[in-house]
Amino acid sequence: MSGASEDMSAATYKIHDESHTIGNALRWMIMKNPKVEFCGYSVPHPSENFIHVRIQMYDHLSSLTALLTALDDLDALCSTIDTAYRSSLQNDIYERWEEKS
Amino acid sequence: MSQPEFDARQLVGVKAERVTNISSTDYPGHYPNEDHAWSLSKFTTNLKVQVKRLSNRSIDFDIVGVDASIANAFRRIMIAEVPTVAIEHVYIFNNTSIIQDEVLAHRLGLVPLNVDPAPIEPRLSAGDATDRNTIVFKVNIKCERKADAPKDATEPEDLYINHEFLSRHLIWEPAGEQGLMFADNPPAPTNLNIVLAKLRPGQEIEMDLHAVKGVGKDHAKFSPVATASYRILPHIKILKSIPPQLAEKFQRCFAPGVIRVNPVSKEVSVDPVGVRNDTVSREVLRHPEFEGYVELSRVRNWFLFNVESEGPYVPERILPEAIMVMKSKIAQIRAGVEALISGPGDGDVVMKNI
């Protein structure tokens, strides 16, 4: 979007068909990167189905790289939770009960 | 066994009239000389996922060691973005019941179906129904008097045939390959006893119903869950021992099972398992005699999930489905970012298949 610096070290991205679900999780993961100076997201209007993600980097690094790394890390996080959940479901001892519908 | 100790940064303080220390601070650069950068190995060691309770309808599990943004993403996806199949188009040929057509159509949409959405394709517009994207049900029901009803009968079930239009009256019409595809689990409502309309002699309903795949953000009828919610773990810290004569009063300030009182010594302690069930009502903070004795808080990264399934998924399958949806969203954005890096550089990438 407009407002990006020439070297893409600071830029705002518009992601269509996404909301707080991805916005907040992605913002958190980008902020976990020590090369990131600032990251924030917004839903500019509740009736328009897109989000803005602003990333500003230290040392003129590329914000696209940071975005890409964050997406990869988020994917790895999802896999880790999935594995942990499945192993708990299989191996843990937990209460089983019958619920009437 | 006592309650585990938590780092002060992990606790969200619950005071009498305010909540303190709300935002998480585990970001690089927040604390000098501390490493808070993302590390998958650290995350994997700290992560704890534990199933606590499982029934045929609901599941309770804990996710420990993730940020609220991640837990909330899964909660939101479970409610609004895990696909299911529900009735979307209703073609009414005859409806002489007292329920208006549009009200009946809306009701039918809300009936949970047992159809596994995985092999079903999304249907893009009302016109192009195929055996891959639409499941058809037919309804043909007519209420009549029972000829052999006893003279003194007053109950509708004694007097009439079909006095209620129930969800069991939706008859699946297999089309194309569907007969094979759903051979072991023929499509039907999960609950066969939902009353959709009441009928009296002479009234009849005849219609075709088209069920399609959709997501909860489009319409709540597509949501696979009745509820999907999380709480964060309550934490109670007793700062100095409670006077024995006040022990029972202290216990009554919390939900049952949260506080243990030794029957002999009247010594008060927190039940490490029961504390999960505390409502954090703050009742104890209203009593001046307990001032300075106790500190209430919640553990920031400890999420107690409760998910009630309502539809085709067994409860333990809903989180993995949500994770799959999350991963496909990430993959889609990733493809967009890659196209942006290698693309013409006008800063605009249009993705297909969204």
JSON list of C-alpha atoms in Angstrom, two decimals, chain A:
[
{"chain": "A", "resi": 1, "resn": "MET", "atom": "CA", "xyz": [0.00, 0.00, 0.00]},
{"chain": "A", "resi": 2, "resn": "SER", "atom": "CA", "xyz": [1.06, 3.63, -0.23]},
{"chain": "A", "resi": 3, "resn": "GLY", "atom": "CA", "xyz": [3.27, 4.86, 2.60]},
{"chain": "A", "resi": 4, "resn": "ALA", "atom": "CA", "xyz": [5.85, 2.14, 2.14]},
{"chain": "A", "resi": 5, "resn": "SER", "atom": "CA", "xyz": [9.49, 3.12, 2.17]},
{"chain": "A", "resi": 6, "resn": "GLU", "atom": "CA", "xyz": [11.56, 2.61, -0.97]},
{"chain": "A", "resi": 7, "resn": "ASP", "atom": "CA", "xyz": [13.51, -0.38, 0.41]},
{"chain": "A", "resi": 8, "resn": "MET", "atom": "CA", "xyz": [10.35, -1.98, 1.90]},
{"chain": "A", "resi": 9, "resn": "SER", "atom": "CA", "xyz": [11.81, -1.70, 5.41]},
{"chain": "A", "resi": 10, "resn": "ALA", "atom": "CA", "xyz": [8.57, -0.07, 6.48]},
{"chain": "A", "resi": 11, "resn": "ALA", "atom": "CA", "xyz": [5.34, -1.03, 4.77]},
{"chain": "A", "resi": 12, "resn": "THR", "atom": "CA", "xyz": [1.64, -1.61, 5.27]},
{"chain": "A", "resi": 13, "resn": "TYR", "atom": "CA", "xyz": [0.11, -4.72, 3.76]},
{"chain": "A", "resi": 14, "resn": "LYS", "atom": "CA", "xyz": [-3.51, -5.24, 2.96]},
{"chain": "A", "resi": 15, "resn": "ILE", "atom": "CA", "xyz": [-4.69, -8.83, 3.40]},
{"chain": "A", "resi": 16, "resn": "HIS", "atom": "CA", "xyz": [-8.07, -9.64, 1.90]},
{"chain": "A", "resi": 17, "resn": "ASP", "atom": "CA", "xyz": [-10.61, -12.04, 3.45]},
{"chain": "A", "resi": 18, "resn": "GLU", "atom": "CA", "xyz": [-8.85, -12.06, 6.80]},
{"chain": "A", "resi": 19, "resn": "SER", "atom": "CA", "xyz": [-9.85, -10.65, 10.18]},
{"chain": "A", "resi": 20, "resn": "HIS", "atom": "CA", "xyz": [-8.67, -10.47, 13.78]},
{"chain": "A", "resi": 21, "resn": "THR", "atom": "CA", "xyz": [-8.15, -14.24, 13.68]},
{"chain": "A", "resi": 22, "resn": "ILE", "atom": "CA", "xyz": [-5.06, -13.99, 11.50]},
{"chain": "A", "resi": 23, "resn": "GLY", "atom": "CA", "xyz": [-4.36, -10.31, 12.21]},
{"chain": "A", "resi": 24, "resn": "ASN", "atom": "CA", "xyz": [-3.63, -10.63, 15.90]},
{"chain": "A", "resi": 25, "resn": "ALA", "atom": "CA", "xyz": [-1.81, -13.96, 15.67]},
{"chain": "A", "resi": 26, "resn": "LEU", "atom": "CA", "xyz": [0.37, -12.70, 12.83]},
{"chain": "A", "resi": 27, "resn": "ARG", "atom": "CA", "xyz": [1.05, -9.41, 14.62]},
{"chain": "A", "resi": 28, "resn": "TRP", "atom": "CA", "xyz": [2.20, -11.34, 17.69]},
{"chain": "A", "resi": 29, "resn": "MET", "atom": "CA", "xyz": [4.50, -13.57, 15.69]},
{"chain": "A", "resi": 30, "resn": "ILE", "atom": "CA", "xyz": [6.02, -10.65, 13.76]},
{"chain": "A", "resi": 31, "resn": "MET", "atom": "CA", "xyz": [6.63, -8.84, 17.04]},
{"chain": "A", "resi": 32, "resn": "LYS", "atom": "CA", "xyz": [8.53, -11.87, 18.31]},
{"chain": "A", "resi": 33, "resn": "ASN", "atom": "CA", "xyz": [11.18, -11.06, 15.69]},
{"chain": "A", "resi": 34, "resn": "PRO", "atom": "CA", "xyz": [13.96, -8.91, 17.24]},
{"chain": "A", "resi": 35, "resn": "LYS", "atom": "CA", "xyz": [14.66, -7.23, 13.90]},
{"chain": "A", "resi": 36, "resn": "VAL", "atom": "CA", "xyz": [11.18, -5.72, 13.89]},
{"chain": "A", "resi": 37, "resn": "GLU", "atom": "CA", "xyz": [10.87, -2.21, 15.27]},
{"chain": "A", "resi": 38, "resn": "PHE", "atom": "CA", "xyz": [7.09, -2.02, 15.13]},
{"chain": "A", "resi": 39, "resn": "CYS", "atom": "CA", "xyz": [4.18, -4.14, 14.06]},
{"chain": "A", "resi": 40, "resn": "GLY", "atom": "CA", "xyz": [0.47, -3.48, 14.30]},
{"chain": "A", "resi": 41, "resn": "TYR", "atom": "CA", "xyz": [-2.69, -4.50, 12.54]},
{"chain": "A", "resi": 42, "resn": "SER", "atom": "CA", "xyz": [-6.13, -3.01, 12.09]},
{"chain": "A", "resi": 43, "resn": "VAL", "atom": "CA", "xyz": [-9.50, -3.83, 10.67]},
{"chain": "A", "resi": 44, "resn": "PRO", "atom": "CA", "xyz": [-10.21, -0.43, 9.08]},
{"chain": "A", "resi": 45, "resn": "HIS", "atom": "CA", "xyz": [-13.95, -1.01, 8.84]},
{"chain": "A", "resi": 46, "resn": "PRO", "atom": "CA", "xyz": [-16.00, -3.91, 10.22]},
{"chain": "A", "resi": 47, "resn": "SER", "atom": "CA", "xyz": [-18.08, -4.23, 7.07]},
{"chain": "A", "resi": 48, "resn": "GLU", "atom": "CA", "xyz": [-15.06, -4.48, 4.77]},
{"chain": "A", "resi": 49, "resn": "ASN", "atom": "CA", "xyz": [-13.47, -7.91, 4.89]},
{"chain": "A", "resi": 50, "resn": "PHE", "atom": "CA", "xyz": [-9.76, -7.10, 5.00]},
{"chain": "A", "resi": 51, "resn": "ILE", "atom": "CA", "xyz": [-7.01, -6.12, 7.41]},
{"chain": "A", "resi": 52, "resn": "HIS", "atom": "CA", "xyz": [-4.02, -3.81, 7.32]},
{"chain": "A", "resi": 53, "resn": "VAL", "atom": "CA", "xyz": [-0.71, -5.00, 8.74]},
{"chain": "A", "resi": 54, "resn": "ARG", "atom": "CA", "xyz": [2.00, -2.41, 9.32]},
{"chain": "A", "resi": 55, "resn": "ILE", "atom": "CA", "xyz": [5.60, -3.59, 9.72]},
{"chain": "A", "resi": 56, "resn": "GLN", "atom": "CA", "xyz": [8.63, -1.36, 10.40]},
{"chain": "A", "resi": 57, "resn": "MET", "atom": "CA", "xyz": [12.11, -2.89, 10.48]},
{"chain": "A", "resi": 58, "resn": "TYR", "atom": "CA", "xyz": [15.42, -1.94, 12.07]},
{"chain": "A", "resi": 59, "resn": "ASP", "atom": "CA", "xyz": [18.53, -1.42, 9.89]},
{"chain": "A", "resi": 60, "resn": "HIS", "atom": "CA", "xyz": [16.62, -1.10, 6.58]},
{"chain": "A", "resi": 61, "resn": "LEU", "atom": "CA", "xyz": [15.87, -4.81, 6.51]},
{"chain": "A", "resi": 62, "resn": "SER", "atom": "CA", "xyz": [13.01, -6.02, 4.34]},
{"chain": "A", "resi": 63, "resn": "SER", "atom": "CA", "xyz": [9.60, -6.22, 5.98]},
{"chain": "A", "resi": 64, "resn": "LEU", "atom": "CA", "xyz": [8.61, -8.89, 3.45]},
{"chain": "A", "resi": 65, "resn": "THR", "atom": "CA", "xyz": [11.25, -11.24, 4.82]},
{"chain": "A", "resi": 66, "resn": "ALA", "atom": "CA", "xyz": [9.94, -10.64, 8.34]},
{"chain": "A", "resi": 67, "resn": "LEU", "atom": "CA", "xyz": [6.40, -11.36, 7.14]},
{"chain": "A", "resi": 68, "resn": "LEU", "atom": "CA", "xyz": [7.52, -14.56, 5.46]},
{"chain": "A", "resi": 69, "resn": "THR", "atom": "CA", "xyz": [9.45, -15.79, 8.50]},
{"chain": "A", "resi": 70, "resn": "ALA", "atom": "CA", "xyz": [6.51, -15.03, 10.76]},
{"chain": "A", "resi": 71, "resn": "LEU", "atom": "CA", "xyz": [4.18, -17.02, 8.51]},
{"chain": "A", "resi": 72, "resn": "ASP", "atom": "CA", "xyz": [6.56, -19.98, 8.55]},
{"chain": "A", "resi": 73, "resn": "ASP", "atom": "CA", "xyz": [6.94, -19.77, 12.32]},
{"chain": "A", "resi": 74, "resn": "LEU", "atom": "CA", "xyz": [3.17, -19.57, 12.76]},
{"chain": "A", "resi": 75, "resn": "ASP", "atom": "CA", "xyz": [2.81, -22.68, 10.63]},
{"chain": "A", "resi": 76, "resn": "ALA", "atom": "CA", "xyz": [5.37, -24.51, 12.76]},
{"chain": "A", "resi": 77, "resn": "LEU", "atom": "CA", "xyz": [3.53, -23.37, 15.90]},
{"chain": "A", "resi": 78, "resn": "CYS", "atom": "CA", "xyz": [0.29, -24.82, 14.55]},
{"chain": "A", "resi": 79, "resn": "SER", "atom": "CA", "xyz": [1.97, -28.15, 13.79]},
{"chain": "A", "resi": 80, "resn": "THR", "atom": "CA", "xyz": [3.48, -28.26, 17.29]},
{"chain": "A", "resi": 81, "resn": "ILE", "atom": "CA", "xyz": [0.11, -27.68, 18.95]},
{"chain": "A", "resi": 82, "resn": "ASP", "atom": "CA", "xyz": [-1.51, -30.25, 16.66]},
{"chain": "A", "resi": 83, "resn": "THR", "atom": "CA", "xyz": [1.10, -32.89, 17.56]},
{"chain": "A", "resi": 84, "resn": "ALA", "atom": "CA", "xyz": [0.86, -32.13, 21.28]},
{"chain": "A", "resi": 85, "resn": "TYR", "atom": "CA", "xyz": [-2.95, -32.31, 21.18]},
{"chain": "A", "resi": 86, "resn": "ARG", "atom": "CA", "xyz": [-3.00, -35.60, 19.30]},
{"chain": "A", "resi": 87, "resn": "SER", "atom": "CA", "xyz": [-0.46, -37.17, 21.64]},
{"chain": "A", "resi": 88, "resn": "SER", "atom": "CA", "xyz": [-2.46, -36.04, 24.68]},
{"chain": "A", "resi": 89, "resn": "LEU", "atom": "CA", "xyz": [-5.66, -37.42, 23.17]},
{"chain": "A", "resi": 90, "resn": "GLN", "atom": "CA", "xyz": [-3.97, -40.75, 22.59]},
{"chain": "A", "resi": 91, "resn": "ASN", "atom": "CA", "xyz": [-1.75, -41.17, 25.63]},
{"chain": "A", "resi": 92, "resn": "ASP", "atom": "CA", "xyz": [-3.19, -39.17, 28.49]},
{"chain": "A", "resi": 93, "resn": "ILE", "atom": "CA", "xyz": [-5.63, -40.49, 30.99]},
{"chain": "A", "resi": 94, "resn": "TYR", "atom": "CA", "xyz": [-8.69, -38.29, 31.13]},
{"chain": "A", "resi": 95, "resn": "GLU", "atom": "CA", "xyz": [-12.29, -38.51, 32.22]},
{"chain": "A", "resi": 96, "resn": "ARG", "atom": "CA", "xyz": [-14.68, -40.06, 29.69]},
{"chain": "A", "resi": 97, "resn": "TRP", "atom": "CA", "xyz": [-18.38, -39.50, 30.11]},
{"chain": "A", "resi": 98, "resn": "GLU", "atom": "CA", "xyz": [-21.63, -39.86, 28.26]},
{"chain": "A", "resi": 99, "resn": "GLU", "atom": "CA", "xyz": [-23.69, -36.75, 27.51]},
{"chain": "A", "resi": 100, "resn": "LYS", "atom": "CA", "xyz": [-27.33, -36.97, 26.57]},
{"chain": "A", "resi": 101, "resn": "SER", "atom": "CA", "xyz": [-28.41, -35.00, 23.55]}
]
